[in-house]
CSV table of C-alpha atoms in Angstrom, one decimal:
chain,number,residue,atom,x,y,z
E,1,UNK,CA,28.1,-0.2,-3.4
E,2,UNK,CA,27.4,-1.7,-6.8
E,3,UNK,CA,25.1,-4.6,-7.4
E,4,UNK,CA,24.8,-6.5,-10.7
E,5,UNK,CA,21.6,-8.4,-11.5
E,6,UNK,CA,22.4,-10.4,-14.5
E,7,UNK,CA,20.5,-12.6,-17.0
E,8,UNK,CA,17.1,-11.5,-15.7
E,9,UNK,CA,13.9,-11.1,-17.6
E,10,UNK,CA,13.0,-7.4,-17.2
E,11,UNK,CA,9.6,-5.8,-17.2
E,12,UNK,CA,10.4,-2.0,-17.0
E,13,UNK,CA,6.7,-1.0,-16.6
E,14,UNK,CA,3.3,-2.4,-17.5
E,15,UNK,CA,3.4,-1.1,-21.1
E,16,UNK,CA,6.9,-2.4,-22.0
E,17,UNK,CA,7.9,-5.6,-23.6
E,18,UNK,CA,9.8,-8.1,-21.5
E,19,UNK,CA,13.5,-8.4,-22.4
E,20,UNK,CA,16.4,-10.5,-21.1
E,21,UNK,CA,19.0,-8.1,-19.8
E,22,UNK,CA,21.2,-7.0,-16.9
E,23,UNK,CA,20.8,-4.2,-14.3
E,24,UNK,CA,23.5,-2.3,-12.5
E,25,UNK,CA,22.5,-0.7,-9.2
E,26,UNK,CA,24.8,1.8,-7.6
E,27,UNK,CA,24.2,3.6,-4.3
E,28,UNK,CA,20.5,2.6,-4.3
E,29,UNK,CA,19.7,3.7,-7.8
E,30,UNK,CA,19.5,1.9,-11.2
E,31,UNK,CA,22.6,3.2,-13.0
E,32,UNK,CA,22.6,1.0,-16.2
E,33,UNK,CA,20.4,-1.4,-18.0
E,34,UNK,CA,21.7,-3.6,-20.8
E,35,UNK,CA,25.2,-5.0,-21.6
E,36,UNK,CA,27.4,-4.3,-18.5
E,37,UNK,CA,31.1,-4.9,-18.5
E,38,UNK,CA,32.1,-3.1,-15.3
E,39,UNK,CA,32.8,-4.9,-12.0
E,40,UNK,CA,30.3,-5.0,-9.1
E,41,UNK,CA,30.6,-5.6,-5.4
E,42,UNK,CA,27.9,-8.2,-5.5
E,43,UNK,CA,26.7,-10.2,-8.5
E,44,UNK,CA,23.3,-12.0,-8.6
E,45,UNK,CA,22.6,-14.5,-11.4
E,46,UNK,CA,18.8,-14.2,-11.9
E,47,UNK,CA,18.5,-16.7,-14.8
E,48,UNK,CA,14.9,-17.9,-15.0
E,49,UNK,CA,13.7,-15.0,-12.9
E,50,UNK,CA,11.8,-11.9,-13.8
E,51,UNK,CA,12.5,-8.4,-12.4
E,52,UNK,CA,9.7,-5.9,-12.3
E,53,UNK,CA,8.7,-2.7,-10.4
E,54,UNK,CA,7.8,-3.3,-6.8
E,55,UNK,CA,4.2,-3.3,-5.8
E,56,UNK,CA,2.6,-0.5,-3.7
E,57,UNK,CA,-0.1,-1.0,-1.0
E,58,UNK,CA,-2.0,2.3,-1.1
E,59,UNK,CA,-4.2,1.7,1.9
E,60,UNK,CA,-3.5,-0.3,5.0
E,61,UNK,CA,-3.4,-0.1,8.8
E,62,UNK,CA,-0.2,-2.1,9.2
E,63,UNK,CA,-0.3,-2.8,12.9
E,64,UNK,CA,-3.7,-4.4,12.6
E,65,UNK,CA,-1.9,-7.6,12.0
E,66,UNK,CA,-2.3,-7.8,15.8
E,67,UNK,CA,-6.0,-8.3,15.3
E,68,UNK,CA,-5.9,-10.7,12.3
E,69,UNK,CA,-8.8,-13.2,12.6
E,70,UNK,CA,-10.2,-11.7,15.8
E,71,UNK,CA,-13.4,-10.3,14.3
E,72,UNK,CA,-14.9,-12.5,11.6
E,73,UNK,CA,-18.3,-12.6,9.9
E,74,UNK,CA,-19.3,-9.1,10.9
E,75,UNK,CA,-20.4,-6.0,9.1
E,76,UNK,CA,-18.3,-2.9,9.2
E,77,UNK,CA,-20.2,-1.1,12.0
E,78,UNK,CA,-20.2,-4.1,14.4
E,79,UNK,CA,-16.7,-5.0,13.4
E,80,UNK,CA,-15.4,-1.6,14.4
E,81,UNK,CA,-17.6,-0.9,17.5
E,82,UNK,CA,-17.7,-4.4,19.1
E,83,UNK,CA,-14.2,-5.7,18.3
E,84,UNK,CA,-11.7,-3.3,16.8
E,85,UNK,CA,-12.2,-0.1,18.7
E,86,UNK,CA,-12.0,-1.8,22.2
E,87,UNK,CA,-8.7,-3.4,21.3
E,88,UNK,CA,-7.3,-0.3,19.7
E,89,UNK,CA,-8.0,1.6,23.0
E,90,UNK,CA,-5.4,-0.6,24.6
E,91,UNK,CA,-2.7,-0.2,22.0
E,92,UNK,CA,0.8,1.0,23.1
E,93,UNK,CA,3.7,2.3,21.0
E,94,UNK,CA,5.4,-1.0,21.5
E,95,UNK,CA,2.4,-3.0,20.3
E,96,UNK,CA,2.2,-0.9,17.1
E,97,UNK,CA,5.9,-1.3,16.5
E,98,UNK,CA,5.7,-5.1,16.5
E,99,UNK,CA,2.4,-5.2,14.6
E,100,UNK,CA,4.0,-3.0,11.9
E,101,UNK,CA,7.1,-5.1,11.7
E,102,UNK,CA,5.1,-8.3,11.1
E,103,UNK,CA,3.1,-6.5,8.5
E,104,UNK,CA,6.3,-5.4,6.7
E,105,UNK,CA,7.7,-8.9,6.8
E,106,UNK,CA,4.5,-10.1,5.1
E,107,UNK,CA,4.4,-7.3,2.6
E,108,UNK,CA,8.1,-7.7,1.7
E,109,UNK,CA,7.5,-11.5,1.2
E,110,UNK,CA,4.7,-10.6,-1.2
E,111,UNK,CA,6.6,-8.1,-3.3
E,112,UNK,CA,5.4,-4.8,-1.7
E,113,UNK,CA,8.1,-2.1,-1.6
E,114,UNK,CA,6.0,0.8,-0.2
E,115,UNK,CA,2.7,1.3,1.7
E,116,UNK,CA,0.3,4.0,2.8
E,117,UNK,CA,-0.6,3.7,6.4
E,118,UNK,CA,-3.3,5.4,8.5
E,119,UNK,CA,-3.0,4.6,12.2
E,120,UNK,CA,-1.7,6.0,15.5
E,121,UNK,CA,1.5,5.8,17.6
E,122,UNK,CA,3.0,6.9,14.3
E,123,UNK,CA,6.5,7.2,15.7
E,124,UNK,CA,6.5,3.5,16.1
E,125,UNK,CA,5.3,2.9,12.5
E,126,UNK,CA,8.0,5.2,11.2
E,127,UNK,CA,10.7,3.6,13.3
E,128,UNK,CA,9.6,0.1,12.2
E,129,UNK,CA,9.7,1.2,8.5
E,130,UNK,CA,13.2,2.7,8.9
E,131,UNK,CA,14.5,-0.3,10.9
E,132,UNK,CA,13.1,-2.7,8.2
E,133,UNK,CA,14.1,-0.6,5.2
E,134,UNK,CA,10.6,-0.3,3.6
E,135,UNK,CA,9.1,2.9,2.2
E,136,UNK,CA,6.0,4.3,3.9
E,137,UNK,CA,3.6,7.2,3.6
E,138,UNK,CA,2.4,7.4,7.2
E,139,UNK,CA,-0.7,9.4,8.3
E,140,UNK,CA,-2.0,9.8,11.8
E,141,UNK,CA,-5.7,8.7,11.9
E,142,UNK,CA,-7.6,11.9,12.8
E,143,UNK,CA,-11.1,12.0,14.4
E,144,UNK,CA,-12.9,15.0,16.1
E,145,UNK,CA,-16.3,13.6,17.0
E,146,UNK,CA,-15.1,13.0,20.5
E,147,UNK,CA,-13.9,16.6,20.9
E,148,UNK,CA,-10.2,15.6,20.9
E,149,UNK,CA,-9.4,16.4,17.3
E,150,UNK,CA,-7.1,19.4,18.0
E,151,UNK,CA,-4.7,17.2,20.0
E,152,UNK,CA,-4.5,14.6,17.3
E,153,UNK,CA,-3.9,17.2,14.6
E,154,UNK,CA,-1.0,18.7,16.7
E,155,UNK,CA,0.4,15.2,17.0
E,156,UNK,CA,0.3,14.8,13.3
E,157,UNK,CA,2.1,18.1,12.7
E,158,UNK,CA,4.8,17.3,15.2
E,159,UNK,CA,5.2,13.9,13.6
E,160,UNK,CA,5.6,15.5,10.2
E,161,UNK,CA,8.3,17.8,11.5
E,162,UNK,CA,10.2,14.9,13.0
E,163,UNK,CA,9.9,12.2,10.3
E,164,UNK,CA,9.1,13.6,6.9
E,165,UNK,CA,11.8,12.6,4.4
E,166,UNK,CA,13.7,10.4,6.9
E,167,UNK,CA,16.3,8.2,5.2
E,168,UNK,CA,14.5,8.6,1.9
E,169,UNK,CA,12.0,6.1,3.2
E,170,UNK,CA,9.3,8.1,5.1
E,171,UNK,CA,6.7,10.5,3.8
E,172,UNK,CA,4.3,12.0,6.3
E,173,UNK,CA,0.7,12.9,5.4
E,174,UNK,CA,-2.5,13.6,7.3
E,175,UNK,CA,-5.3,11.1,7.8
E,176,UNK,CA,-8.8,12.4,8.6
E,177,UNK,CA,-10.5,9.1,9.2
E,178,UNK,CA,-13.8,9.5,7.4
E,179,UNK,CA,-16.7,12.0,7.0
E,180,UNK,CA,-18.7,10.1,9.6
E,181,UNK,CA,-16.0,10.5,12.2
E,182,UNK,CA,-14.8,14.0,11.2
E,183,UNK,CA,-16.8,17.2,10.9
E,184,UNK,CA,-16.6,19.2,7.7
E,185,UNK,CA,-14.9,22.0,9.6
E,186,UNK,CA,-12.3,19.6,10.9
E,187,UNK,CA,-11.7,18.1,7.5
E,188,UNK,CA,-11.3,21.6,6.1
E,189,UNK,CA,-8.7,22.5,8.8
E,190,UNK,CA,-6.7,19.3,8.4
E,191,UNK,CA,-6.6,19.8,4.7
E,192,UNK,CA,-5.5,23.4,5.1
E,193,UNK,CA,-2.6,22.3,7.3
E,194,UNK,CA,-1.7,19.6,4.8
E,195,UNK,CA,-1.8,22.1,2.0
E,196,UNK,CA,0.5,24.5,3.8
E,197,UNK,CA,3.0,21.7,4.4
E,198,UNK,CA,2.6,20.3,0.9
E,199,UNK,CA,1.7,17.0,2.5
E,200,UNK,CA,-0.8,14.4,1.1
E,201,UNK,CA,-4.1,13.4,2.7
E,202,UNK,CA,-5.8,10.0,2.9
E,203,UNK,CA,-9.4,9.5,3.9
E,204,UNK,CA,-12.0,6.7,3.9
E,205,UNK,CA,-14.9,7.5,1.5
E,206,UNK,CA,-18.1,5.7,0.9
E,207,UNK,CA,-16.9,2.3,2.3
E,208,UNK,CA,-20.3,1.1,3.5
E,209,UNK,CA,-24.0,1.6,2.5
E,210,UNK,CA,-24.7,3.7,5.5
E,211,UNK,CA,-22.5,6.6,4.3
E,212,UNK,CA,-24.9,9.0,2.7
E,213,UNK,CA,-23.1,12.4,3.0
E,214,UNK,CA,-22.7,14.6,-0.1
E,215,UNK,CA,-19.4,14.5,-1.9
E,216,UNK,CA,-19.8,18.1,-3.0
E,217,UNK,CA,-19.7,19.1,0.7
E,218,UNK,CA,-16.5,17.1,1.2
E,219,UNK,CA,-14.8,18.7,-1.8
E,220,UNK,CA,-16.0,22.2,-0.9
E,221,UNK,CA,-13.3,22.1,1.8
E,222,UNK,CA,-9.5,22.6,1.4
E,223,UNK,CA,-9.4,18.9,0.5
E,224,UNK,CA,-10.0,19.9,-3.1
E,225,UNK,CA,-6.5,21.6,-3.1
E,226,UNK,CA,-4.6,18.6,-1.6
E,227,UNK,CA,-3.2,15.5,-3.0
E,228,UNK,CA,-5.7,12.9,-1.7
E,229,UNK,CA,-6.0,9.2,-1.6
E,230,UNK,CA,-9.7,8.3,-1.2
E,231,UNK,CA,-9.9,4.7,0.2
E,232,UNK,CA,-12.7,2.4,-0.9
E,233,UNK,CA,-15.3,4.5,-2.8
E,234,UNK,CA,-17.6,1.5,-3.0
E,235,UNK,CA,-20.9,3.3,-2.7
E,236,UNK,CA,-20.0,6.2,-4.9
E,237,UNK,CA,-22.9,7.7,-6.9
E,238,UNK,CA,-22.3,7.8,-10.7
E,239,UNK,CA,-22.7,11.5,-10.7
E,240,UNK,CA,-19.8,11.8,-8.2
E,241,UNK,CA,-17.3,9.9,-10.3
E,242,UNK,CA,-16.2,12.8,-12.6
E,243,UNK,CA,-15.5,14.9,-9.5
E,244,UNK,CA,-12.6,12.5,-8.6
E,245,UNK,CA,-11.0,12.7,-12.1
E,246,UNK,CA,-8.3,15.2,-11.0
E,247,UNK,CA,-4.6,15.0,-11.2
E,248,UNK,CA,-4.3,15.3,-7.4
E,249,UNK,CA,-6.9,12.7,-6.6
E,250,UNK,CA,-6.5,8.9,-6.3
E,251,UNK,CA,-8.9,6.1,-5.4
E,252,UNK,CA,-7.4,3.2,-3.4
E,253,UNK,CA,-9.4,0.0,-4.2
E,254,UNK,CA,-9.5,-2.6,-1.5
E,255,UNK,CA,-11.6,-5.5,-3.1
E,256,UNK,CA,-10.9,-8.2,-0.5
E,257,UNK,CA,-11.8,-6.1,2.5
E,258,UNK,CA,-14.8,-4.7,0.8
E,259,UNK,CA,-16.1,-8.2,0.1
E,260,UNK,CA,-15.2,-9.6,3.5
E,261,UNK,CA,-17.1,-6.9,5.4
E,262,UNK,CA,-20.1,-7.2,3.1
E,263,UNK,CA,-19.7,-3.7,1.7
E,264,UNK,CA,-19.8,-4.6,-2.0
E,265,UNK,CA,-17.8,-3.9,-5.2
E,266,UNK,CA,-16.4,-0.5,-6.1
E,267,UNK,CA,-17.2,0.8,-9.7
E,268,UNK,CA,-13.6,0.6,-10.8
E,269,UNK,CA,-14.3,0.3,-14.5
E,270,UNK,CA,-16.4,3.5,-14.4
E,271,UNK,CA,-13.7,5.2,-12.4
E,272,UNK,CA,-11.0,4.3,-15.0
E,273,UNK,CA,-13.3,5.2,-17.9
E,274,UNK,CA,-13.7,8.7,-16.4
E,275,UNK,CA,-9.9,9.1,-16.0
E,276,UNK,CA,-9.8,8.5,-12.3
E,277,UNK,CA,-6.4,7.3,-11.0
E,278,UNK,CA,-7.0,3.9,-9.3
E,279,UNK,CA,-4.5,2.2,-7.1
E,280,UNK,CA,-4.7,-0.9,-4.9
E,281,UNK,CA,-4.8,-1.5,-1.2
E,282,UNK,CA,-5.3,-4.3,1.2
E,283,UNK,CA,-6.8,-2.5,4.1
E,284,UNK,CA,-5.7,-3.9,7.5
E,285,UNK,CA,-5.1,-7.5,8.2
E,286,UNK,CA,-8.1,-7.5,10.6
E,287,UNK,CA,-10.4,-7.2,7.6
E,288,UNK,CA,-8.6,-8.9,4.8
E,289,UNK,CA,-6.8,-11.0,6.3
E,290,UNK,CA,-3.7,-10.9,4.1
E,291,UNK,CA,-1.5,-8.1,2.9
E,292,UNK,CA,-1.1,-9.2,-0.7
E,293,UNK,CA,-1.3,-6.8,-3.7
E,294,UNK,CA,-0.8,-9.6,-6.3
E,295,UNK,CA,-4.0,-11.1,-4.9
E,296,UNK,CA,-5.8,-7.8,-4.8
E,297,UNK,CA,-4.8,-7.1,-8.4
E,298,UNK,CA,-6.3,-10.3,-9.7
E,299,UNK,CA,-9.4,-10.0,-7.6
E,300,UNK,CA,-10.0,-6.4,-8.7
E,301,UNK,CA,-9.7,-7.4,-12.3
E,302,UNK,CA,-12.0,-10.4,-12.1
E,303,UNK,CA,-14.7,-8.5,-10.2
E,304,UNK,CA,-14.9,-5.9,-13.0
E,305,UNK,CA,-15.0,-8.7,-15.6
E,306,UNK,CA,-18.1,-10.3,-14.1
E,307,UNK,CA,-20.4,-8.9,-16.7
E,308,UNK,CA,-18.0,-7.9,-19.4
E,309,UNK,CA,-14.7,-9.8,-20.0
E,310,UNK,CA,-13.2,-6.8,-21.8
E,311,UNK,CA,-13.3,-4.7,-18.6
E,312,UNK,CA,-9.8,-4.0,-17.1
E,313,UNK,CA,-6.9,-5.0,-19.3
E,314,UNK,CA,-3.7,-6.7,-18.1
E,315,UNK,CA,-1.9,-3.4,-18.5
E,316,UNK,CA,-4.5,-1.5,-16.5
E,317,UNK,CA,-4.2,-4.1,-13.7
E,318,UNK,CA,-0.5,-3.9,-13.5
E,319,UNK,CA,-0.7,-0.1,-13.6
E,320,UNK,CA,-3.0,0.0,-10.6
E,321,UNK,CA,-0.4,-2.2,-8.7
E,322,UNK,CA,2.6,-0.2,-9.7
E,323,UNK,CA,2.5,3.2,-11.5
E,324,UNK,CA,-0.7,4.6,-10.0
E,325,UNK,CA,0.3,3.3,-6.6
E,326,UNK,CA,3.7,4.9,-6.9
E,327,UNK,CA,2.2,8.2,-8.0
E,328,UNK,CA,-0.4,8.2,-5.2
E,329,UNK,CA,2.1,7.4,-2.5
E,330,UNK,CA,4.9,9.6,-3.9
E,331,UNK,CA,7.4,7.0,-2.6
E,332,UNK,CA,8.6,5.3,-5.7
E,333,UNK,CA,8.3,5.6,-9.5
E,334,UNK,CA,6.6,2.4,-10.4
E,335,UNK,CA,9.0,2.0,-13.3
E,336,UNK,CA,12.5,0.5,-13.6
E,337,UNK,CA,14.6,3.0,-15.4
E,338,UNK,CA,18.1,4.6,-15.1
E,339,UNK,CA,18.2,7.2,-12.3
E,340,UNK,CA,15.3,5.8,-10.3
E,341,UNK,CA,15.5,4.2,-6.9
E,342,UNK,CA,16.0,0.4,-7.2
E,343,UNK,CA,12.6,-0.5,-5.8
E,344,UNK,CA,12.0,-3.9,-7.4
E,345,UNK,CA,10.9,-7.4,-7.0
E,346,UNK,CA,12.2,-10.7,-8.4
E,347,UNK,CA,9.8,-13.5,-9.3
E,348,UNK,CA,10.7,-17.1,-10.1
E,349,UNK,CA,9.0,-17.7,-13.4
E,350,UNK,CA,10.4,-21.1,-14.1
E,351,UNK,CA,7.1,-22.6,-13.0
E,352,UNK,CA,4.4,-24.3,-15.0
E,353,UNK,CA,1.8,-21.6,-14.5
E,354,UNK,CA,4.1,-19.0,-16.2
E,355,UNK,CA,4.1,-20.9,-19.5
E,356,UNK,CA,3.9,-20.1,-22.3
E,357,UNK,CA,6.4,-17.4,-21.6
E,358,UNK,CA,5.1,-15.2,-24.5
E,359,UNK,CA,2.0,-14.4,-22.4
E,360,UNK,CA,4.0,-13.4,-19.3
E,361,UNK,CA,2.1,-10.1,-18.5
E,362,UNK,CA,-1.2,-12.0,-18.4
E,363,UNK,CA,0.4,-14.6,-16.2
E,364,UNK,CA,1.5,-11.9,-13.7
E,365,UNK,CA,-2.1,-10.8,-13.3
E,366,UNK,CA,-4.0,-14.0,-13.5
E,367,UNK,CA,-1.5,-16.8,-12.6
E,368,UNK,CA,1.1,-15.4,-10.3
E,369,UNK,CA,0.9,-15.6,-6.5
E,370,UNK,CA,3.0,-14.1,-3.7
E,371,UNK,CA,4.6,-17.5,-3.3
E,372,UNK,CA,6.4,-16.8,-6.6
E,373,UNK,CA,8.2,-13.7,-5.1
E,374,UNK,CA,11.9,-14.6,-4.8
E,375,UNK,CA,13.2,-11.3,-3.6
E,376,UNK,CA,12.2,-7.7,-2.8
E,377,UNK,CA,14.5,-4.7,-3.0
E,378,UNK,CA,14.1,-1.1,-1.7
E,379,UNK,CA,16.6,1.6,-2.6
E,380,UNK,CA,19.1,-1.0,-3.7
E,381,UNK,CA,18.9,-3.1,-0.5
E,382,UNK,CA,17.3,-6.5,-0.2
E,383,UNK,CA,14.6,-6.5,2.4
E,384,UNK,CA,13.5,-10.1,1.5
E,385,UNK,CA,15.7,-12.6,-0.4
E,386,UNK,CA,14.9,-16.3,-0.9
E,387,UNK,CA,13.3,-16.9,2.4
E,388,UNK,CA,15.5,-14.5,4.4
E,389,UNK,CA,15.0,-11.0,5.9
E,390,UNK,CA,18.5,-9.5,5.8
E,391,UNK,CA,17.6,-6.3,7.8
E,392,UNK,CA,15.9,-7.8,10.9
E,393,UNK,CA,16.0,-10.4,13.6
E,394,UNK,CA,13.0,-12.6,12.9
E,395,UNK,CA,12.9,-14.4,16.2
E,396,UNK,CA,12.9,-11.2,18.3
E,397,UNK,CA,10.1,-9.6,16.2
E,398,UNK,CA,7.9,-12.7,16.4
E,399,UNK,CA,8.4,-12.9,20.2
E,400,UNK,CA,7.6,-9.2,20.6
E,401,UNK,CA,4.5,-9.6,18.4
E,402,UNK,CA,3.2,-12.6,20.3
E,403,UNK,CA,3.6,-10.8,23.6
E,404,UNK,CA,1.7,-7.8,22.2
E,405,UNK,CA,-1.2,-10.0,21.1
E,406,UNK,CA,-1.4,-11.5,24.5
E,407,UNK,CA,-1.5,-8.0,26.1
E,408,UNK,CA,-4.3,-6.9,23.8
E,409,UNK,CA,-6.6,-9.9,23.7
E,410,UNK,CA,-6.6,-10.8,27.4
E,411,UNK,CA,-10.2,-10.6,28.6
E,412,UNK,CA,-11.2,-9.1,25.3
E,413,UNK,CA,-11.9,-12.0,22.9
């Protein structure tokens, strides 16, 4: 199957200049950029539209769309213990499937081509991703403080064996929840297993003020030898920052969730200055309440500019949303170049807030919104196009989602 995207403005990566050109996509990959004479099976005239690398959501709990708006105006501890954990105890595989599907519909509408998920009923998450056609790094949330950590780890291993690499869409990792829900011994064991399987790890780190453990202790485990996405890192001591400046470490910054739960602002400028690779996440919809990386990119930038407007350049912001996110997830390249998967988004830039055109990269960070996303493509297939979701039956998904919400919230709100 050949697709021709013609007359588009193209941003290959955050550091390139925008050019007007054509893209030929063959068998899910970009096969040519420039003047194209050959025929294609489908031709799309994208005049007045910009094509850029798809966005990556590097930290979320997709199925928590089921709990959107159910726990407002609470700190993290109360939010978890009084609202979220009681509902999660009732979750079934079917609930998680529909919650994930709704999350993917939202993310695709907002230009996200890949996401990193930590949750449970992982078979349902993976099936939803494959059914929808979105890329996902899926980790089973692992906890051992209740004495049931071994069972969960075995589940994660079996899930890895079943799903890793499925359809070129799924990567499986391991998700020790946090140092306050996992013992050091358990983190070490999980990381050892991940290392043996060459699988990535994601873990919550210093999200709230109450987290006072020592980072040296965490990094004395096998975690130091794994590819790791550390989510949040809000209350990270300055002396710890250089410890995260490693090729195999990434920090997933979730500014909206951190603010909404009253946790504060992560030291992103300091992290970047020390060479730490920072990507962006939304966290779950229960604490955000949207799944919108364009919004996170702008907010992350503005929060760091609060005391110094030179903090966080446009290119750095775009890099967090694309290249670093792609590298952290391992799911896509974050660049549009020949030979890479066609994981891209199309924005309608014939709008007043994208003028003057010469400053387009700044507009993408500071003026664009998810409503400007015209289409989203993963591996050469449209998963969202001009108001439509070609891969799914919207009515059935919404009905299944609403039934799931009723199941979960009955006698629980």
